mmCIF file of C-alpha atoms in Angstrom:
data_model
loop_
_atom_site.group_PDB
_atom_site.id
_atom_site.type_symbol
_atom_site.label_atom_id
_atom_site.label_comp_id
_atom_site.label_asym_id
_atom_site.label_seq_id
_atom_site.Cartn_x
_atom_site.Cartn_y
_atom_site.Cartn_z
ATOM 1 C CA ARG A 15 0.000 0.000 0.000
ATOM 2 C CA LYS A 16 2.633 2.493 1.088
ATOM 3 C CA LYS A 17 4.988 1.628 -1.771
ATOM 4 C CA TYR A 18 2.323 1.995 -4.482
ATOM 5 C CA ARG A 19 1.081 5.289 -3.065
ATOM 6 C CA LYS A 20 4.639 6.549 -2.778
ATOM 7 C CA GLN A 21 5.292 5.682 -6.443
ATOM 8 C CA LEU A 22 2.268 7.814 -7.366
ATOM 9 C CA ASN A 23 3.237 10.574 -4.913
ATOM 10 C CA ILE A 24 0.025 10.153 -2.919
ATOM 11 C CA ASP A 25 -0.081 10.795 0.823
ATOM 12 C CA GLU A 26 -0.487 7.643 2.860
ATOM 13 C CA ASN A 27 -3.545 9.016 4.677
ATOM 14 C CA ILE A 28 -5.560 10.376 1.747
ATOM 15 C CA PHE A 29 -8.834 8.625 0.962
ATOM 16 C CA ILE A 30 -8.512 6.848 -2.403
ATOM 17 C CA ILE A 31 -11.433 5.800 -4.540
ATOM 18 C CA GLY A 32 -10.447 3.524 -7.394
ATOM 19 C CA MET A 33 -11.892 1.813 -10.407
ATOM 20 C CA ALA A 34 -10.261 -0.845 -12.559
ATOM 21 C CA ALA A 35 -12.205 -1.087 -15.812
ATOM 22 C CA ARG A 36 -11.649 -0.447 -19.488
ATOM 23 C CA PHE A 37 -13.016 2.830 -20.804
ATOM 24 C CA SER A 38 -16.371 1.835 -22.246
ATOM 25 C CA PRO A 39 -19.965 3.101 -21.990
ATOM 26 C CA GLN A 40 -20.806 -0.151 -20.180
ATOM 27 C CA LYS A 41 -18.446 0.680 -17.321
ATOM 28 C CA ASN A 42 -20.043 4.127 -16.936
ATOM 29 C CA HIS A 43 -16.945 6.191 -16.125
ATOM 30 C CA LEU A 44 -18.696 9.474 -16.897
ATOM 31 C CA PHE A 45 -21.414 8.734 -14.339
ATOM 32 C CA PHE A 46 -18.700 7.794 -11.847
ATOM 33 C CA LEU A 47 -16.800 11.042 -12.460
ATOM 34 C CA ASN A 48 -19.963 13.139 -12.221
ATOM 35 C CA THR A 49 -20.530 11.673 -8.767
ATOM 36 C CA LEU A 50 -16.926 12.379 -7.778
ATOM 37 C CA LYS A 51 -17.521 16.015 -8.684
ATOM 38 C CA LEU A 52 -20.280 16.107 -6.068
ATOM 39 C CA ILE A 53 -17.861 14.719 -3.490
ATOM 40 C CA ASN A 54 -15.270 17.274 -4.516
ATOM 41 C CA ASP A 55 -17.877 20.044 -4.197
ATOM 42 C CA LYS A 56 -18.351 18.953 -0.561
ATOM 43 C CA LYS A 57 -14.626 19.630 0.013
ATOM 44 C CA ILE A 58 -13.939 16.004 0.929
ATOM 45 C CA PRO A 59 -10.247 15.259 0.433
ATOM 46 C CA PHE A 60 -9.762 12.305 -1.922
ATOM 47 C CA ILE A 61 -7.847 11.002 -4.893
ATOM 48 C CA CYS A 62 -9.287 8.804 -7.606
ATOM 49 C CA LEU A 63 -7.196 6.182 -9.360
ATOM 50 C CA LEU A 64 -8.530 4.908 -12.664
ATOM 51 C CA ALA A 65 -6.939 1.906 -14.350
ATOM 52 C CA GLY A 66 -7.773 0.000 -17.501
ATOM 53 C CA SER A 67 -7.615 -0.018 -21.240
ATOM 54 C CA ARG A 68 -7.969 3.485 -22.739
ATOM 55 C CA ILE A 69 -7.635 5.115 -19.285
ATOM 56 C CA ASN A 70 -4.801 7.440 -20.284
ATOM 57 C CA LYS A 71 -3.865 10.928 -21.456
ATOM 58 C CA THR A 72 -4.535 10.061 -25.116
ATOM 59 C CA ASN A 73 -8.236 9.502 -24.402
ATOM 60 C CA LYS A 74 -9.528 12.968 -25.268
ATOM 61 C CA LYS A 75 -13.122 12.279 -24.282
ATOM 62 C CA LEU A 76 -12.093 11.135 -20.808
ATOM 63 C CA ASN A 77 -9.557 13.924 -20.285
ATOM 64 C CA ASN A 78 -11.935 16.629 -21.495
ATOM 65 C CA PHE A 79 -14.628 15.325 -19.165
ATOM 66 C CA ILE A 80 -12.245 15.345 -16.193
ATOM 67 C CA HIS A 81 -11.202 18.891 -17.127
ATOM 68 C CA ASP A 82 -14.813 20.081 -17.497
ATOM 69 C CA LEU A 83 -15.596 18.751 -14.004
ATOM 70 C CA ASN A 84 -12.479 20.445 -12.606
ATOM 71 C CA LEU A 85 -11.124 17.132 -11.320
ATOM 72 C CA GLU A 86 -7.636 17.266 -12.882
ATOM 73 C CA ASN A 87 -6.002 17.395 -9.452
ATOM 74 C CA LYS A 88 -8.157 14.571 -8.124
ATOM 75 C CA VAL A 89 -8.009 11.901 -10.832
ATOM 76 C CA ILE A 90 -4.935 9.895 -11.813
ATOM 77 C CA LEU A 91 -5.117 7.871 -15.028
ATOM 78 C CA LEU A 92 -3.013 4.721 -14.860
ATOM 79 C CA ASP A 93 -3.866 3.036 -18.179
ATOM 80 C CA GLN A 94 -3.603 -0.752 -18.268
ATOM 81 C CA ILE A 95 -1.953 -2.093 -15.116
ATOM 82 C CA ASP A 96 0.053 -5.272 -14.652
ATOM 83 C CA ASN A 97 -0.590 -5.888 -10.976
ATOM 84 C CA VAL A 98 -4.226 -5.571 -9.938
ATOM 85 C CA ASN A 99 -3.400 -6.633 -6.371
ATOM 86 C CA GLU A 100 -1.049 -3.665 -5.876
ATOM 87 C CA PHE A 101 -3.743 -1.347 -7.211
ATOM 88 C CA MET A 102 -6.467 -2.820 -4.974
ATOM 89 C CA ASN A 103 -4.242 -2.681 -1.906
ATOM 90 C CA ALA A 104 -3.434 0.991 -2.537
ATOM 91 C CA ILE A 105 -7.052 2.159 -2.689
ATOM 92 C CA ASP A 106 -9.646 2.409 0.082
ATOM 93 C CA ILE A 107 -12.769 1.782 -1.982
ATOM 94 C CA HIS A 108 -13.117 0.039 -5.299
ATOM 95 C CA VAL A 109 -16.085 1.087 -7.446
ATOM 96 C CA LEU A 110 -17.822 -0.766 -10.253
ATOM 97 C CA SER A 111 -20.331 1.655 -11.763
ATOM 98 C CA SER A 112 -21.514 -0.420 -14.725
ATOM 99 C CA SER A 113 -24.827 0.509 -16.283
ATOM 100 C CA TYR A 114 -25.446 -2.740 -18.181
ATOM 101 C CA GLY A 115 -23.949 -5.987 -19.408
ATOM 102 C CA GLU A 116 -22.166 -7.309 -16.326
ATOM 103 C CA GLY A 117 -22.304 -11.006 -15.635
ATOM 104 C CA PHE A 118 -19.939 -12.093 -12.892
ATOM 105 C CA PRO A 119 -17.629 -9.097 -12.347
ATOM 106 C CA ASN A 120 -14.181 -10.512 -11.583
ATOM 107 C CA VAL A 121 -12.920 -7.108 -10.491
ATOM 108 C CA VAL A 122 -15.262 -7.172 -7.479
ATOM 109 C CA ILE A 123 -13.801 -10.532 -6.431
ATOM 110 C CA GLU A 124 -10.275 -9.189 -6.963
ATOM 111 C CA SER A 125 -10.944 -6.222 -4.686
ATOM 112 C CA MET A 126 -12.520 -8.419 -2.043
ATOM 113 C CA SER A 127 -9.578 -10.860 -2.127
ATOM 114 C CA CYS A 128 -7.306 -7.923 -1.247
ATOM 115 C CA GLY A 129 -9.531 -6.828 1.613
ATOM 116 C CA THR A 130 -10.542 -3.668 -0.235
ATOM 117 C CA VAL A 131 -14.070 -2.415 0.308
ATOM 118 C CA SER A 132 -15.985 -2.731 -2.949
ATOM 119 C CA ILE A 133 -19.096 -0.824 -3.936
ATOM 120 C CA SER A 134 -21.073 -1.602 -7.071
ATOM 121 C CA SER A 135 -24.113 -0.758 -9.123
ATOM 122 C CA ASN A 136 -26.882 -3.332 -9.026
ATOM 123 C CA VAL A 137 -25.965 -4.707 -12.456
ATOM 124 C CA GLY A 138 -25.101 -8.370 -12.941
ATOM 125 C CA ASP A 139 -24.120 -10.557 -10.008
ATOM 126 C CA SER A 140 -22.569 -7.835 -7.840
ATOM 127 C CA SER A 141 -25.546 -7.822 -5.504
ATOM 128 C CA ILE A 142 -25.069 -11.577 -5.010
ATOM 129 C CA ILE A 143 -21.296 -11.342 -4.553
ATOM 130 C CA LEU A 144 -21.306 -8.428 -2.088
ATOM 131 C CA ASN A 145 -22.784 -9.510 1.251
ATOM 132 C CA ASN A 146 -23.440 -6.001 2.524
ATOM 133 C CA LYS A 147 -26.349 -4.537 0.560
ATOM 134 C CA LYS A 148 -25.329 -1.070 1.762
ATOM 135 C CA LEU A 149 -22.515 -1.427 -0.788
ATOM 136 C CA ILE A 150 -24.883 -1.771 -3.747
ATOM 137 C CA PHE A 151 -26.299 1.326 -5.458
ATOM 138 C CA LYS A 152 -28.989 1.634 -8.095
ATOM 139 C CA LYS A 153 -27.462 1.861 -11.552
ATOM 140 C CA ASP A 154 -27.256 5.388 -12.949
ATOM 141 C CA ASN A 155 -28.639 6.819 -9.697
ATOM 142 C CA LYS A 156 -26.161 9.528 -8.734
ATOM 143 C CA GLN A 157 -27.816 10.319 -5.401
ATOM 144 C CA ASP A 158 -27.845 6.692 -4.271
ATOM 145 C CA PHE A 159 -24.201 6.280 -5.310
ATOM 146 C CA LEU A 160 -23.223 9.531 -3.579
ATOM 147 C CA ASP A 161 -25.047 8.493 -0.395
ATOM 148 C CA LYS A 162 -23.188 5.156 -0.325
ATOM 149 C CA LEU A 163 -19.814 6.854 -0.849
ATOM 150 C CA LEU A 164 -20.512 9.424 1.869
ATOM 151 C CA TYR A 165 -21.674 6.668 4.234
ATOM 152 C CA LEU A 166 -18.410 4.779 3.652
ATOM 153 C CA TYR A 167 -16.262 7.894 3.885
ATOM 154 C CA ASP A 168 -17.822 8.723 7.258
ATOM 155 C CA ILE A 169 -16.993 5.252 8.566
ATOM 156 C CA TYR A 170 -13.463 5.440 7.141
ATOM 157 C CA LEU A 171 -12.922 8.774 8.860
ATOM 158 C CA ASN A 172 -14.586 8.093 12.192
ATOM 159 C CA ASP A 173 -14.702 4.366 12.964
ATOM 160 C CA LEU A 174 -11.657 2.340 11.923
ATOM 161 C CA ASN A 175 -12.975 -0.811 13.630
ATOM 162 C CA LYS A 176 -16.220 -0.658 11.689
ATOM 163 C CA TRP A 177 -14.237 0.021 8.485
ATOM 164 C CA LYS A 178 -12.182 -3.123 9.014
ATOM 165 C CA LYS A 179 -15.340 -5.064 9.834
ATOM 166 C CA ILE A 180 -16.971 -4.000 6.552
ATOM 167 C CA SER A 181 -13.919 -5.188 4.658
ATOM 168 C CA ILE A 182 -13.837 -8.544 6.456
ATOM 169 C CA GLU A 183 -17.585 -9.138 6.175
ATOM 170 C CA ASN A 184 -17.409 -8.345 2.494
ATOM 171 C CA GLN A 185 -15.024 -11.262 1.997
ATOM 172 C CA LYS A 186 -17.391 -13.907 3.394
#
């Protein structure tokens, strides 16, 4: 965790929200980023790590969207990554914001196997995989997604024991 964050020049104590998914309408990155703007507007300190195919500086649509939301200092684009475990261990919450077409999302299992709290839209089998239904939000529902993120951020900030418990319970 410390090593990966240090490589990216991210403070060890900053709250990191991450998503490992190729850039595709199915994965719903623009919805995800719109919700992050609402978190940023609330002055909550965070960094977002995005990893996956086409998640890079050459993706004009993605970069323009990040710029338009004024999130350039909040979002780090990692492109395709070789070690998903390092990524998952560096972040505090993994998000899967898919709007359609998910079957069995391996990335949710990967985050859980690292002990990373995972939150997902109610698309595909995520609601079966994740034991805690407070970690499932209605697809394309920005308010529901925002409420779940704020709920988790509050626990992260104020109740470390409960945070660890959520992570452990999520693995069962």
